[in-house]
Amino acid sequence: MEKIFLREDLSPKDKLLTCLFWATRKTIREVGCAPLRINEIKTSTKIYKPHGKKLLKLSPPILENIIDDMRNGRTVSFELFMGEESLKVYIDDRSFAVASKSTEDLEKEITDKIGEEMKRKKPDFCQTFMPKIMPQ
């Protein structure tokens, strides 16, 4: 597992989206363009899982619960699947950690890239990523 500390001056939502985007982007480079599937989100008050074949996305109530936990110093965990790779992601308002099942080097690639993004005035992520994790 690799861990990185996040900038304090960014909003929890920007931290969350930046970290999820770069974790996904780096994993895609490793396993190919497999679709992203969020299998579980654990907050301090609830565990979210997809229902049937429906994809789990960050609906407004789920996002609000995640942001509330982050603001209050609690860690939120995600199980992400892309192709043959699965990631466990942990995020709070101060840090991000990732563990990969198949590719150990991937953890360092992800945290290194997020570290680079944290040095930018505004971290970058592709806007086409938003519909993949948030309902429209």
PDB file of C-alpha atoms in Angstrom, residues 5-92:
ATOM      1  CA  PHE A   5      -0.668  13.476   1.894  1.00  0.00           C
ATOM      2  CA  LEU A   6      -3.010  15.906   0.143  1.00  0.00           C
ATOM      3  CA  ARG A   7      -2.997  19.696   0.042  1.00  0.00           C
ATOM      4  CA  GLU A   8      -5.062  21.260   2.772  1.00  0.00           C
ATOM      5  CA  ASP A   9      -6.305  24.190   0.657  1.00  0.00           C
ATOM      6  CA  LEU A  10      -8.296  22.054  -1.816  1.00  0.00           C
ATOM      7  CA  SER A  11     -11.947  21.238  -1.322  1.00  0.00           C
ATOM      8  CA  PRO A  12     -12.742  17.632  -0.342  1.00  0.00           C
ATOM      9  CA  LYS A  13     -14.624  17.221  -3.627  1.00  0.00           C
ATOM     10  CA  ASP A  14     -11.589  18.325  -5.691  1.00  0.00           C
ATOM     11  CA  LYS A  15      -9.374  15.969  -3.698  1.00  0.00           C
ATOM     12  CA  LEU A  16     -11.778  13.080  -4.197  1.00  0.00           C
ATOM     13  CA  LEU A  17     -12.241  13.612  -7.946  1.00  0.00           C
ATOM     14  CA  THR A  18      -8.535  14.149  -8.592  1.00  0.00           C
ATOM     15  CA  CYS A  19      -7.561  11.021  -6.671  1.00  0.00           C
ATOM     16  CA  LEU A  20     -10.220   8.806  -8.249  1.00  0.00           C
ATOM     17  CA  PHE A  21      -9.397  10.115 -11.726  1.00  0.00           C
ATOM     18  CA  TRP A  22      -5.660   9.474 -11.494  1.00  0.00           C
ATOM     19  CA  ALA A  23      -6.111   6.087  -9.823  1.00  0.00           C
ATOM     20  CA  THR A  24      -8.365   5.111 -12.730  1.00  0.00           C
ATOM     21  CA  ARG A  25      -6.170   6.680 -15.428  1.00  0.00           C
ATOM     22  CA  LYS A  26      -2.984   4.988 -14.241  1.00  0.00           C
ATOM     23  CA  THR A  27      -4.781   1.638 -13.913  1.00  0.00           C
ATOM     24  CA  ILE A  28      -6.134   1.910 -17.457  1.00  0.00           C
ATOM     25  CA  ARG A  29      -2.573   2.349 -18.726  1.00  0.00           C
ATOM     26  CA  GLU A  30      -1.715  -0.912 -16.981  1.00  0.00           C
ATOM     27  CA  VAL A  31      -4.723  -3.086 -17.898  1.00  0.00           C
ATOM     28  CA  GLY A  32      -6.130  -1.389 -20.990  1.00  0.00           C
ATOM     29  CA  CYS A  33      -9.426   0.395 -21.423  1.00  0.00           C
ATOM     30  CA  ALA A  34     -11.491  -1.804 -19.156  1.00  0.00           C
ATOM     31  CA  PRO A  35     -14.604  -0.108 -17.777  1.00  0.00           C
ATOM     32  CA  LEU A  36     -14.434   1.267 -14.249  1.00  0.00           C
ATOM     33  CA  ARG A  37     -16.667  -0.477 -11.751  1.00  0.00           C
ATOM     34  CA  ILE A  38     -17.080   0.794  -8.202  1.00  0.00           C
ATOM     35  CA  ASN A  39     -18.007  -2.301  -6.199  1.00  0.00           C
ATOM     36  CA  GLU A  40     -18.190  -0.713  -2.777  1.00  0.00           C
ATOM     37  CA  ILE A  41     -17.960   2.600  -0.960  1.00  0.00           C
ATOM     38  CA  LYS A  42     -17.703   2.556   2.837  1.00  0.00           C
ATOM     39  CA  THR A  43     -18.373   5.682   4.846  1.00  0.00           C
ATOM     40  CA  SER A  44     -18.696   5.949   8.606  1.00  0.00           C
ATOM     41  CA  THR A  45     -22.471   5.579   8.365  1.00  0.00           C
ATOM     42  CA  LYS A  46     -23.177   3.418   5.336  1.00  0.00           C
ATOM     43  CA  ILE A  47     -21.846   0.828   2.899  1.00  0.00           C
ATOM     44  CA  TYR A  48     -22.873   1.402  -0.703  1.00  0.00           C
ATOM     45  CA  LYS A  49     -22.900  -1.436  -3.250  1.00  0.00           C
ATOM     46  CA  PRO A  50     -24.297  -1.659  -6.775  1.00  0.00           C
ATOM     47  CA  HIS A  51     -27.748  -3.187  -7.136  1.00  0.00           C
ATOM     48  CA  GLY A  52     -27.890  -6.003  -9.668  1.00  0.00           C
ATOM     49  CA  LYS A  53     -26.277  -4.960 -12.951  1.00  0.00           C
ATOM     50  CA  LYS A  54     -26.644  -1.271 -12.141  1.00  0.00           C
ATOM     51  CA  LEU A  55     -23.339   0.620 -11.734  1.00  0.00           C
ATOM     52  CA  LEU A  56     -22.592   2.334  -8.444  1.00  0.00           C
ATOM     53  CA  LYS A  57     -22.043   6.050  -9.014  1.00  0.00           C
ATOM     54  CA  LEU A  58     -21.507   9.062  -6.782  1.00  0.00           C
ATOM     55  CA  SER A  59     -25.108  10.264  -6.592  1.00  0.00           C
ATOM     56  CA  PRO A  60     -25.678  13.525  -4.668  1.00  0.00           C
ATOM     57  CA  PRO A  61     -26.559  11.733  -1.383  1.00  0.00           C
ATOM     58  CA  ILE A  62     -23.535   9.399  -1.636  1.00  0.00           C
ATOM     59  CA  LEU A  63     -21.214  12.276  -2.554  1.00  0.00           C
ATOM     60  CA  GLU A  64     -22.580  14.351   0.336  1.00  0.00           C
ATOM     61  CA  ASN A  65     -21.949  11.473   2.762  1.00  0.00           C
ATOM     62  CA  ILE A  66     -18.371  11.045   1.451  1.00  0.00           C
ATOM     63  CA  ILE A  67     -17.613  14.781   1.628  1.00  0.00           C
ATOM     64  CA  ASP A  68     -19.075  14.991   5.151  1.00  0.00           C
ATOM     65  CA  ASP A  69     -16.812  12.147   6.313  1.00  0.00           C
ATOM     66  CA  MET A  70     -13.770  13.743   4.669  1.00  0.00           C
ATOM     67  CA  ARG A  71     -14.493  17.131   6.258  1.00  0.00           C
ATOM     68  CA  ASN A  72     -14.803  15.477   9.655  1.00  0.00           C
ATOM     69  CA  GLY A  73     -11.488  13.629   9.381  1.00  0.00           C
ATOM     70  CA  ARG A  74     -12.985  10.206   8.709  1.00  0.00           C
ATOM     71  CA  THR A  75     -11.641   7.847   6.063  1.00  0.00           C
ATOM     72  CA  VAL A  76     -13.809   6.645   3.189  1.00  0.00           C
ATOM     73  CA  SER A  77     -12.854   3.443   1.364  1.00  0.00           C
ATOM     74  CA  PHE A  78     -13.567   2.385  -2.199  1.00  0.00           C
ATOM     75  CA  GLU A  79     -13.243  -0.932  -4.017  1.00  0.00           C
ATOM     76  CA  LEU A  80     -12.569  -0.247  -7.688  1.00  0.00           C
ATOM     77  CA  PHE A  81     -12.349  -2.849 -10.464  1.00  0.00           C
ATOM     78  CA  MET A  82     -10.951  -2.413 -13.967  1.00  0.00           C
ATOM     79  CA  GLY A  83     -10.351  -5.529 -16.016  1.00  0.00           C
ATOM     80  CA  GLU A  84      -8.158  -7.908 -14.020  1.00  0.00           C
ATOM     81  CA  GLU A  85      -7.040  -5.233 -11.560  1.00  0.00           C
ATOM     82  CA  SER A  86      -8.737  -4.266  -8.339  1.00  0.00           C
ATOM     83  CA  LEU A  87      -7.832  -1.336  -6.135  1.00  0.00           C
ATOM     84  CA  LYS A  88      -8.630  -0.521  -2.539  1.00  0.00           C
ATOM     85  CA  VAL A  89      -8.617   3.246  -2.166  1.00  0.00           C
ATOM     86  CA  TYR A  90      -8.716   5.110   1.134  1.00  0.00           C
ATOM     87  CA  ILE A  91      -9.238   8.862   1.290  1.00  0.00           C
ATOM     88  CA  ASP A  92      -9.803  11.452   3.969  1.00  0.00           C
TER      89      ASP A  92
END
